[in-house]
mmCIF file of C-alpha atoms and ligand atoms in Angstrom:
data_model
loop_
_atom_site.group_PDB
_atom_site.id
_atom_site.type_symbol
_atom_site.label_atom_id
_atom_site.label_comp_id
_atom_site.label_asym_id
_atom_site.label_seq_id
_atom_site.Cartn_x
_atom_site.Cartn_y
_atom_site.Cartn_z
ATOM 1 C CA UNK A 30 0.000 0.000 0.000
ATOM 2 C CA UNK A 31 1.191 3.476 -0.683
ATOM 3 C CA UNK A 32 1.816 5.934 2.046
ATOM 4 C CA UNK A 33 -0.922 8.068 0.854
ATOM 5 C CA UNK A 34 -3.265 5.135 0.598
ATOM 6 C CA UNK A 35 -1.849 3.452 4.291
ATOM 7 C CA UNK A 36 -2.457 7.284 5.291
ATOM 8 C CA UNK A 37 -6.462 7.283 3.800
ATOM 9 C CA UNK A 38 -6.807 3.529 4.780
ATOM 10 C CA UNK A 39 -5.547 4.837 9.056
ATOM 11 C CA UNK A 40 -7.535 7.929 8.752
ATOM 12 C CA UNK A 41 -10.985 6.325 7.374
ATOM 13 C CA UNK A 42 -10.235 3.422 10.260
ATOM 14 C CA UNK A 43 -9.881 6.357 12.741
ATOM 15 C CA UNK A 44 -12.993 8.459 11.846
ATOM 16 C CA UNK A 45 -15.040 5.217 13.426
ATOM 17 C CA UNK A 46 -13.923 5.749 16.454
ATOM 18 C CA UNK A 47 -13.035 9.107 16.748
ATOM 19 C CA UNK A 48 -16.017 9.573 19.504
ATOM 20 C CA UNK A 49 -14.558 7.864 22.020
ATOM 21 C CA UNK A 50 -10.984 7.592 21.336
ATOM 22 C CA UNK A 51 -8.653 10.793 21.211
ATOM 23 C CA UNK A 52 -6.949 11.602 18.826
ATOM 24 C CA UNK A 53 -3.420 11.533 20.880
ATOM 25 C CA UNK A 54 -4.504 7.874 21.941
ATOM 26 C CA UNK A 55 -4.799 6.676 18.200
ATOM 27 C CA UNK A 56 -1.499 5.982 16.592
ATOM 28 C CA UNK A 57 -0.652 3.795 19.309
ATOM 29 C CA UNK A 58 -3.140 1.238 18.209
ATOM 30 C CA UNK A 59 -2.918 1.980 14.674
ATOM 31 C CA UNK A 60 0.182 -0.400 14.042
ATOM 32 C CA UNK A 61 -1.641 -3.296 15.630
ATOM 33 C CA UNK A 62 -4.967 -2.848 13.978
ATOM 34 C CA UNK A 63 -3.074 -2.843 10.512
ATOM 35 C CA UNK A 64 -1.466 -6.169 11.525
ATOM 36 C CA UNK A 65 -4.240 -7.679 12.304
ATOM 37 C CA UNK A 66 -6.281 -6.802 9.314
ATOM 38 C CA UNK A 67 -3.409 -8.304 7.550
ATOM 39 C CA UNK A 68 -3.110 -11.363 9.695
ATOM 40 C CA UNK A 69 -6.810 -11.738 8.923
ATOM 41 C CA UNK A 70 -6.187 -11.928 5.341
ATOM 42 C CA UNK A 71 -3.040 -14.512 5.828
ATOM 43 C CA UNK A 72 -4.204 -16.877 8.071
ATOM 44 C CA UNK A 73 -7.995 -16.954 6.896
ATOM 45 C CA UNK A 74 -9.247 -15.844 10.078
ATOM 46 C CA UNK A 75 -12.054 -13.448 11.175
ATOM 47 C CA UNK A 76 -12.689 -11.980 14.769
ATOM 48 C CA UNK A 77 -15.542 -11.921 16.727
ATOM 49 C CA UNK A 78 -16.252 -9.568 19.445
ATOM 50 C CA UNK A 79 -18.466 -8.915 22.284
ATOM 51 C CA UNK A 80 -20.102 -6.120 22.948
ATOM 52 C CA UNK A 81 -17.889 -5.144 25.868
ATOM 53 C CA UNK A 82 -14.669 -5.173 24.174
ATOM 54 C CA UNK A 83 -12.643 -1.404 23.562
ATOM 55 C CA UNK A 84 -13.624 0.330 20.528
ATOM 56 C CA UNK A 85 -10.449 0.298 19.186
ATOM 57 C CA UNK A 86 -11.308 -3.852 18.893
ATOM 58 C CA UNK A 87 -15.293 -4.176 18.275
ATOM 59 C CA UNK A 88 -15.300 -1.474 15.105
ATOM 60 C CA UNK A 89 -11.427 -1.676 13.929
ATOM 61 C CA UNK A 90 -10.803 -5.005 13.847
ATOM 62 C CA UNK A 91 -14.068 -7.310 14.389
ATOM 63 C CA UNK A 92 -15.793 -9.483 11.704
ATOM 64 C CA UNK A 93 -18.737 -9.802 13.597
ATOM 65 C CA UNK A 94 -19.792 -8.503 17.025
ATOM 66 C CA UNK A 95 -22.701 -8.778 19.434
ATOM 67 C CA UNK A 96 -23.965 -10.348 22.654
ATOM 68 C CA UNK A 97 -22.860 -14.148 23.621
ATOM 69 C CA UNK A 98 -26.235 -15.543 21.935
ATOM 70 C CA UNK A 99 -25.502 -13.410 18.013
ATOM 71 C CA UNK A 100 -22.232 -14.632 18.578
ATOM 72 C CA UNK A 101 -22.936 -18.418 19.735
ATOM 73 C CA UNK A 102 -25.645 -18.221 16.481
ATOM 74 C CA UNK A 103 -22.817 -16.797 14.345
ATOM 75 C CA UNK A 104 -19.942 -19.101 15.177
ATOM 76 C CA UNK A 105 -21.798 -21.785 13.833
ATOM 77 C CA UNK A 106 -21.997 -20.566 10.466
ATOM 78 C CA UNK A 107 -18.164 -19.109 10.468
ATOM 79 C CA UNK A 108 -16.502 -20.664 6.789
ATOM 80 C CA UNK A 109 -12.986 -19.272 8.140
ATOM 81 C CA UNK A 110 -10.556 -21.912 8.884
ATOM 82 C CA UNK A 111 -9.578 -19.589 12.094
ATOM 83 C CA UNK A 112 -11.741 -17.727 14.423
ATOM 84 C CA UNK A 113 -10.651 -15.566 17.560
ATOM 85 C CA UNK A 114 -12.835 -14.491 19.962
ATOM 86 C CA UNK A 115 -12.379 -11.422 21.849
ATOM 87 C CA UNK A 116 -14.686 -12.055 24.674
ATOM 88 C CA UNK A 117 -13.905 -14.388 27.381
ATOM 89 C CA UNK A 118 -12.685 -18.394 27.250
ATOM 90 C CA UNK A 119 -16.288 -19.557 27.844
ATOM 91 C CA UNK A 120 -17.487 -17.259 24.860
ATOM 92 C CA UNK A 121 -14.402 -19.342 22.634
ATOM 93 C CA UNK A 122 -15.797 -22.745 23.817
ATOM 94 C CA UNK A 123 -19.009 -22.004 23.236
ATOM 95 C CA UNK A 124 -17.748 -21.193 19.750
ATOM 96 C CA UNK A 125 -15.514 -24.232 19.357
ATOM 97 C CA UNK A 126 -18.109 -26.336 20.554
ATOM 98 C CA UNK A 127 -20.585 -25.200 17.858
ATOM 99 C CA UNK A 128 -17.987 -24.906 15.253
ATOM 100 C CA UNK A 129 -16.051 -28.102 15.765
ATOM 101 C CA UNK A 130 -13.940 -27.845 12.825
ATOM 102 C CA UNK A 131 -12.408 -24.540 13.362
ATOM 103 C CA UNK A 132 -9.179 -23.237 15.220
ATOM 104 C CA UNK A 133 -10.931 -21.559 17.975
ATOM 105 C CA UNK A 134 -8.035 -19.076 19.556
ATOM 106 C CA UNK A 135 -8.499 -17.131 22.889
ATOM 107 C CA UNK A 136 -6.064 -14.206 23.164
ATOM 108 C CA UNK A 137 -5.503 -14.621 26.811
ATOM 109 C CA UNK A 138 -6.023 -17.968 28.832
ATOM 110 C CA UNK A 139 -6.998 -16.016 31.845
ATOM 111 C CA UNK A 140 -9.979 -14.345 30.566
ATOM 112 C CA UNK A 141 -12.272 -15.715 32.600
ATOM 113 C CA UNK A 142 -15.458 -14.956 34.449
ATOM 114 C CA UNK A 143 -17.002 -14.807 37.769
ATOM 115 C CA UNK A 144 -20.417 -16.709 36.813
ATOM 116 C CA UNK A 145 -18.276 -19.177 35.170
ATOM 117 C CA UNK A 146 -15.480 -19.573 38.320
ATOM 118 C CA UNK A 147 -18.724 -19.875 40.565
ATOM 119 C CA UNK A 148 -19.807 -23.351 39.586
ATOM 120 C CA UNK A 149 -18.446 -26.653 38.551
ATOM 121 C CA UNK A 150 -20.175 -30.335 36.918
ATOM 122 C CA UNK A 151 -19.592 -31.614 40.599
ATOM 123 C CA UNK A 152 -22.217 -29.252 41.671
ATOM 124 C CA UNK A 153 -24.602 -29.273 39.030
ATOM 125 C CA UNK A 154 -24.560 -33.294 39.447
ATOM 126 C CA UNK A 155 -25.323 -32.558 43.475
ATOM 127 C CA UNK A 156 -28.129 -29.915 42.445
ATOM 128 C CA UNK A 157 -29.530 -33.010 40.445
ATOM 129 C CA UNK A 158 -29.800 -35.237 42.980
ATOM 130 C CA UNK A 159 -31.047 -32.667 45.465
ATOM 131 C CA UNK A 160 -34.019 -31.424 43.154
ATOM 132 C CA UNK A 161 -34.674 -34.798 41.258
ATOM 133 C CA UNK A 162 -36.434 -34.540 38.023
ATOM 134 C CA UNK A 163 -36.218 -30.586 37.765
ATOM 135 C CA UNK A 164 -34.775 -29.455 34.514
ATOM 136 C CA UNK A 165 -31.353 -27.612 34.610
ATOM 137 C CA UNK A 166 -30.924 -24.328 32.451
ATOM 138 C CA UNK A 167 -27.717 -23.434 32.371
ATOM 139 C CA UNK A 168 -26.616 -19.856 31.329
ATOM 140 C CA UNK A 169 -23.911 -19.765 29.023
ATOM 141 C CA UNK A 170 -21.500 -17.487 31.391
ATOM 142 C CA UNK A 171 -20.218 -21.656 32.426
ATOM 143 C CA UNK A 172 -17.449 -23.743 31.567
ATOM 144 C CA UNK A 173 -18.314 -26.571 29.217
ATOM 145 C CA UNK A 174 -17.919 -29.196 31.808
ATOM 146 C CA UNK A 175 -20.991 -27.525 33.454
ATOM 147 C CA UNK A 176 -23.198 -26.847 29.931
ATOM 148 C CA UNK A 177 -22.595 -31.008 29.596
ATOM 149 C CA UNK A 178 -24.693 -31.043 32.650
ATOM 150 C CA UNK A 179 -27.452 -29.546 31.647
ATOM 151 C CA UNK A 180 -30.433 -29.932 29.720
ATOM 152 C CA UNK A 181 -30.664 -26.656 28.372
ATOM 153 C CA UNK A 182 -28.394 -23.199 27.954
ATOM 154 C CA UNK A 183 -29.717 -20.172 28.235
ATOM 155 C CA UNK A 184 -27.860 -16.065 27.768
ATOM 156 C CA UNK A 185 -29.841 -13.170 29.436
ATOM 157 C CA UNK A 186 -31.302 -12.065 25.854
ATOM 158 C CA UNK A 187 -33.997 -15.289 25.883
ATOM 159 C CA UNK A 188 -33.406 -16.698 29.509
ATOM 160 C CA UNK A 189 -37.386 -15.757 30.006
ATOM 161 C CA UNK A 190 -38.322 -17.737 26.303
ATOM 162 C CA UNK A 191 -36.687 -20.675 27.590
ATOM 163 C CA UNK A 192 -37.810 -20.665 30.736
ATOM 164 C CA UNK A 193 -41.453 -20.725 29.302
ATOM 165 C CA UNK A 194 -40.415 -22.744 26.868
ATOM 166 C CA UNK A 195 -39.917 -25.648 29.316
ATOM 167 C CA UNK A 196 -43.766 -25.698 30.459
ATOM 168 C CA UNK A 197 -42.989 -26.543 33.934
ATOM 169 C CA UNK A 198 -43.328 -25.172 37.244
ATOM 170 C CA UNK A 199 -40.304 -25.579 39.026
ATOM 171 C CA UNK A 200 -35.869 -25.104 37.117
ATOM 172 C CA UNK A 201 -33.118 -25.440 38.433
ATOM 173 C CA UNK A 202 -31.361 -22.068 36.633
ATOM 174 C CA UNK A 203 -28.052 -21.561 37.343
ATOM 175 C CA UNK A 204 -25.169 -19.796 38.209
ATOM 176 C CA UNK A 205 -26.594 -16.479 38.366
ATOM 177 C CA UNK A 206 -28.958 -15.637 41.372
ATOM 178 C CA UNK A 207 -29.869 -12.426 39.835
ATOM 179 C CA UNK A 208 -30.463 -13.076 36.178
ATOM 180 C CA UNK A 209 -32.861 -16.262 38.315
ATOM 181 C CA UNK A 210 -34.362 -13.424 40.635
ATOM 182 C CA UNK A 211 -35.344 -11.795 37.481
ATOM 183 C CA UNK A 212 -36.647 -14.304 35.365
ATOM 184 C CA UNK A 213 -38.601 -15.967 38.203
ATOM 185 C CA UNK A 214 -40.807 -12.245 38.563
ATOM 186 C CA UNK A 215 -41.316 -12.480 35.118
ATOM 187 C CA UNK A 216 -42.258 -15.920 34.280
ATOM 188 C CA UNK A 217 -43.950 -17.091 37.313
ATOM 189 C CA UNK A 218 -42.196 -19.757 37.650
ATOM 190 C CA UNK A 219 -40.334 -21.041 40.394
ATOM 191 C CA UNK A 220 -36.708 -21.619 40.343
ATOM 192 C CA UNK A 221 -33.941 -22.872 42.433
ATOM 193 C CA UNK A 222 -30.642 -20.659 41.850
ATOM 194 C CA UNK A 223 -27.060 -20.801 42.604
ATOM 195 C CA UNK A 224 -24.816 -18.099 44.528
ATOM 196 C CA UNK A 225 -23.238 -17.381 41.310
ATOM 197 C CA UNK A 226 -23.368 -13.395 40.408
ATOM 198 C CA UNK A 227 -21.344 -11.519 37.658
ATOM 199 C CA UNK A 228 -18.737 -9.029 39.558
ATOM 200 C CA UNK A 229 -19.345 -5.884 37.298
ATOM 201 C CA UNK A 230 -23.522 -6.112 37.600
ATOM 202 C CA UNK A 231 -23.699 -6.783 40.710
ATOM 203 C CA UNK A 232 -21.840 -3.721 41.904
ATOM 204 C CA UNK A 233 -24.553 -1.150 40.690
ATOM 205 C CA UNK A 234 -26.798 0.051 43.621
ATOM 206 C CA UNK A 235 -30.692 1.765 43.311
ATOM 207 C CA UNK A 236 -28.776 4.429 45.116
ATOM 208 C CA UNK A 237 -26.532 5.123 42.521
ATOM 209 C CA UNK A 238 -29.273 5.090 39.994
ATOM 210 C CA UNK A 239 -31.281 7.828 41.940
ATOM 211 C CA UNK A 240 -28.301 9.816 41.844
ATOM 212 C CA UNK A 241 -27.869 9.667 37.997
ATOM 213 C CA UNK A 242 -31.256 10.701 37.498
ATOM 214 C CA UNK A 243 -31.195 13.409 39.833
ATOM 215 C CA UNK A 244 -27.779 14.928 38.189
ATOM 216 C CA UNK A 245 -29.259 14.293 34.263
ATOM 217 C CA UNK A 246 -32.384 15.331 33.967
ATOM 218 C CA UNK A 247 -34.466 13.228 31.649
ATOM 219 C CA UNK A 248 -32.168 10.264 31.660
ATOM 220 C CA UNK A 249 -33.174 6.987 30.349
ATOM 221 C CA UNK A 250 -31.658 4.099 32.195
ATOM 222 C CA UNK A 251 -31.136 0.862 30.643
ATOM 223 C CA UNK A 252 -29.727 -2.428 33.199
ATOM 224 C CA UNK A 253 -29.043 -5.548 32.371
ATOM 225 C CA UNK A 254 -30.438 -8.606 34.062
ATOM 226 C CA UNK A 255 -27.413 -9.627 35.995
ATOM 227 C CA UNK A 256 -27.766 -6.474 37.885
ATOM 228 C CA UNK A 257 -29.983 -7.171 41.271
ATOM 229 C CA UNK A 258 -33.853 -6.928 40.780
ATOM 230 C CA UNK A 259 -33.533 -3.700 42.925
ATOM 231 C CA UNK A 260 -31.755 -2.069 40.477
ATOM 232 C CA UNK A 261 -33.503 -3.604 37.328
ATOM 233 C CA UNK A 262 -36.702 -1.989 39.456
ATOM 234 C CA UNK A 263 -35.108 1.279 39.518
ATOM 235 C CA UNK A 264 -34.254 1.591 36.006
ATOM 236 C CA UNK A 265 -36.837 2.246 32.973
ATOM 237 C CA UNK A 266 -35.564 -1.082 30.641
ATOM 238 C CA UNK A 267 -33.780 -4.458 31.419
ATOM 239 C CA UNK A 268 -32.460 -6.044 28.728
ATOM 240 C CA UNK A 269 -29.294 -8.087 27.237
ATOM 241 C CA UNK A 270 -26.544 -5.876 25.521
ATOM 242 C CA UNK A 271 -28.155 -6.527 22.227
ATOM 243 C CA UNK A 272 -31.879 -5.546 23.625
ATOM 244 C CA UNK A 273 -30.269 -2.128 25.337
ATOM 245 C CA UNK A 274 -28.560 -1.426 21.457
ATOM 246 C CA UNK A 275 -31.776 -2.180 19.961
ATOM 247 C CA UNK A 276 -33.762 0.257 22.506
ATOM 248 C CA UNK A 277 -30.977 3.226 21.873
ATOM 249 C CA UNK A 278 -31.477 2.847 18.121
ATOM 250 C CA UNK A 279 -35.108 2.324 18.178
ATOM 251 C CA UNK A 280 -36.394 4.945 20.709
ATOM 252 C CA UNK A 281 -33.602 7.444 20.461
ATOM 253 C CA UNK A 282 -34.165 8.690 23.437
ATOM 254 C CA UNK A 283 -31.816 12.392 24.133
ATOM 255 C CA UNK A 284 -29.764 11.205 27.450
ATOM 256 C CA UNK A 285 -29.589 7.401 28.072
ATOM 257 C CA UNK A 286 -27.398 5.428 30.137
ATOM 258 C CA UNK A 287 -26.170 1.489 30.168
ATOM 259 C CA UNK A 288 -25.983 0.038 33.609
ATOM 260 C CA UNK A 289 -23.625 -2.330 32.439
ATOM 261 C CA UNK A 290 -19.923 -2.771 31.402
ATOM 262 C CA UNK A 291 -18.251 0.406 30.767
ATOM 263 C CA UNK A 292 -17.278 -0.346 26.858
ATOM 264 C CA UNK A 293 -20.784 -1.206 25.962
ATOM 265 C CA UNK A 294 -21.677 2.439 25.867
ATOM 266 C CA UNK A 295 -18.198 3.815 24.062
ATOM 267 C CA UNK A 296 -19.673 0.969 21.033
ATOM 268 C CA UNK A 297 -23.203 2.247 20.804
ATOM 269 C CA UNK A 298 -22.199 5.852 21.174
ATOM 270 C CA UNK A 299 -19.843 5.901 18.415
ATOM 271 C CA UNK A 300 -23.300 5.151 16.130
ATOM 272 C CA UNK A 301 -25.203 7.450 17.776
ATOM 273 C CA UNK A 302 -23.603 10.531 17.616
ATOM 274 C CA UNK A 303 -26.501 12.484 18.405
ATOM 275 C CA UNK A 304 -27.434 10.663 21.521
ATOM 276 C CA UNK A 305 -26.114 12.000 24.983
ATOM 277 C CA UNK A 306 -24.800 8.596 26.887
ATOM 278 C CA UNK A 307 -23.910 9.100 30.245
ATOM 279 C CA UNK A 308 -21.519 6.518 31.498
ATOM 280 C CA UNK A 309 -21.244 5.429 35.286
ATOM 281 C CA UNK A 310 -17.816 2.897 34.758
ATOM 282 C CA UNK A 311 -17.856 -0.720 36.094
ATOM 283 C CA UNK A 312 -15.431 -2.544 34.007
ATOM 284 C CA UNK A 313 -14.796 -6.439 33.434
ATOM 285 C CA UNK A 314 -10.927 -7.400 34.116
ATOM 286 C CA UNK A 315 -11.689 -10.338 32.398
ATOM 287 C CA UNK A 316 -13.284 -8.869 29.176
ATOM 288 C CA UNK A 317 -9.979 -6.239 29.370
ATOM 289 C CA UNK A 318 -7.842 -8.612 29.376
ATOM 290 C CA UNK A 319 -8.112 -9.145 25.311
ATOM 291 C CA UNK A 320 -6.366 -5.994 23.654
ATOM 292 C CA UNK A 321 -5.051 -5.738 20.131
ATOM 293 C CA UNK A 322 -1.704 -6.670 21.295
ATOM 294 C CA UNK A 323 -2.893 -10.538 22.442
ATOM 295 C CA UNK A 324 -5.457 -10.363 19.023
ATOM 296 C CA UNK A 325 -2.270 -9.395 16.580
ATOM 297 C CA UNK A 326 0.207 -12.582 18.938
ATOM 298 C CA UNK A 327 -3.257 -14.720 18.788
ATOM 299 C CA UNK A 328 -3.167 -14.230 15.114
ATOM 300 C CA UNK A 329 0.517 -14.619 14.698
ATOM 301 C CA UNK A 330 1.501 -17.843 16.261
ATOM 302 C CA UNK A 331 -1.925 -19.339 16.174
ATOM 303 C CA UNK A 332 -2.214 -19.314 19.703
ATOM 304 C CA UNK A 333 -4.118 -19.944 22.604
ATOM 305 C CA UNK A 334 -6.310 -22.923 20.740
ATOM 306 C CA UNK A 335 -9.536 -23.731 22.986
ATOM 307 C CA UNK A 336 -9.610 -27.377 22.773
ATOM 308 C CA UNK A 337 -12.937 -29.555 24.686
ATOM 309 C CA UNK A 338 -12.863 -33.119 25.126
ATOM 310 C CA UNK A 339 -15.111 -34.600 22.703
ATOM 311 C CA UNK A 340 -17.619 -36.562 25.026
ATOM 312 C CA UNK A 341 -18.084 -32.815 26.943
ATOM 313 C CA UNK A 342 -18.311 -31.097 23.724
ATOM 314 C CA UNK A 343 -20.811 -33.460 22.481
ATOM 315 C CA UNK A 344 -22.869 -33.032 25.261
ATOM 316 C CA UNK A 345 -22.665 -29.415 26.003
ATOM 317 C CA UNK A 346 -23.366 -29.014 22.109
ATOM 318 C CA UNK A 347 -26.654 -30.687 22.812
ATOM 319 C CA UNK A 348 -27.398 -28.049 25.716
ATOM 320 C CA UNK A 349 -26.639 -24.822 23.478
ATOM 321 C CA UNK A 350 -28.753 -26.194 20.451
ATOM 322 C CA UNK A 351 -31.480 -27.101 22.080
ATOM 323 C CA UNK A 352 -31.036 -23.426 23.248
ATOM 324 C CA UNK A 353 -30.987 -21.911 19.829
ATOM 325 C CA UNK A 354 -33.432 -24.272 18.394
ATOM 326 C CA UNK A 355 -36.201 -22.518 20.869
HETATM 327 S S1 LIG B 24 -19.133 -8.808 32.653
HETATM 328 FE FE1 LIG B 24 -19.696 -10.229 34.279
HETATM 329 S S2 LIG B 24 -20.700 -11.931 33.220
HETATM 330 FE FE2 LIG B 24 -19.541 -10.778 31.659
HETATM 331 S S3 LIG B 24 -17.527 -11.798 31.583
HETATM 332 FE FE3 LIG B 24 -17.337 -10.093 33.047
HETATM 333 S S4 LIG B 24 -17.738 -11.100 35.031
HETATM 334 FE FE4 LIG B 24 -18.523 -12.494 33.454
#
């Protein structure tokens, strides 16, 4: 590429972004996201993102981005011979398990999560034989050890469909107490949780809602269903990541703000420019663990592959399709 063109090609790159990243921050990701978009090309690769990743990663150098259940839906489909999730290790197993036949890479082993670190298969096989012959929904924030236990997966974007979908009074829904506390209100039906709660949602208070409103007049709030049902019953809208995107674009409301992971609102901001966000910051270390640097060394030794054993993938498979047949 010429210099003018490599200059046109950085500049056009930047102008996505240039909402939420200054301009002094820029050229030092610039070199990385031009590696990777070449490493793309060479190793036949795409990326997919989460919604919570920097900006600099979901609109510079993502293939496809979204909430766990777009991206679950959209790793099956991947043709790539390589795909690298920039989300967290049970995002790339989900992925791997779906998309058997692909290198699945994870930029950094240790991006983890505190839903999935809550639980193991010891305990859903104990929950089993404490609550006989009540179905287990598992969310997919778990390792695949735990999906093989269960009968059915579930993300926060259709936890309530396939609850209902189930036609029974009493699940066993775990690890998440809150996303359970939530569902349970809206469904009716009864279920038996875990202690398992996401550390970034479960931080936000009613209190610190009340104090948002009262210093941005007009505000919208949007929370997300692993927050605690007193905050989901102090905010106007609960919803997934991709229900909260679909609300912003839909209603544009003036002043809004995301009572979720801090990123989320830099990625929906930068494509709605007219839109006042207001961001109160809770961010994931695990999620910010994946930069462009571990993406561009992912992509250039072919590293860290996500590998399940095949009688867990098998059966975990079962769990998430019978999720995304519903
Ligand atoms: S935001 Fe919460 S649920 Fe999502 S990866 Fe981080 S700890 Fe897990």
């Amino acid at each position: 590429m010429s210099a003018a063109l490599a200059y046109d090609h950085r500049a056009a790159l930047y102008s996505r972004v240039s909402r939420v990243i200054p301009p002094l921050e820029w050229p030092s990701f610039a070199d990385d996201v031009d590696a990777i978009l070449a490493l793309k090309r060479e190793r036949n690769a795409v990326v997919l993102a989460h919604n919570y990743m920097t900006p600099e990663i979901f609109h510079c150098v993502s293939d496809i981005t979204g909430d766990s259940l777009l991206l679950a839906r959209e790793a099956q489909t991947v043709q790539a011979d390589v795909i690298v999730m920039a989300g967290v290790h049970f995002m790339a197993e989900t992925a791997k398990m779906l998309n058997p036949g692909k290198m699945v890479l994870i930029p950094d082993v240790e991006a983890g999560c505190s839903l999935a670190s809550s639980i193991t298969a010891a305990d859903v096989r104990l929950l089993r034989q404490r609550y006989p012959g009540r179905p287990v929904i598992t969310y997919v924030n778990t390792s695949a050890e735990v999906k093989a236990e269960s009968d059915i997966c579930c993300t926060s974007g259709n936890a309530k469909k396939i609850v209902e979908s189930l036609g029974v009074p009493e699940v066993i829904m775990i690890p998440d107490k809150y996303l359970a506390a939530n569902v349970a209100r809206e469904t009716g039906v009864k279920i038996i949780a875990w202690e398992g709660a996401c550390e970034v949602h479960e931080r936000f208070t009613p209190r610190q809602i009340r104090t948002l409103r009262a210093e941005n007049p007009g505000v919208v709030v949007l929370a997300h269903p692993e927050c605690p049902p007193d905050v989901v019953d102090a905010a106007d809208f609960a919803g997934s990541t991709a229900a909260m995107s679909d609300y912003v674009t839909h209603r544009q409301p003036g002043r809004v703000v995301l009572i979720t992971e801090c990123s989320m609102a830099d990625n929906v901001a930068v494509l709605h420019p007219k839109i006042d966000f207001v961001r109160p910051c809770n961010l994931c270390p695990h999620m910010k663990r994946i930069s462009l640097g571990n993406i561009r060394s992912a992509l250039e030794h072919l590293q860290h592959e996500v590998v399940i054993a095949p009688d867990v993938a098998a059966r975990a498979r079962q769990a998430v399709e019978r999720m995304l047949a519903v």
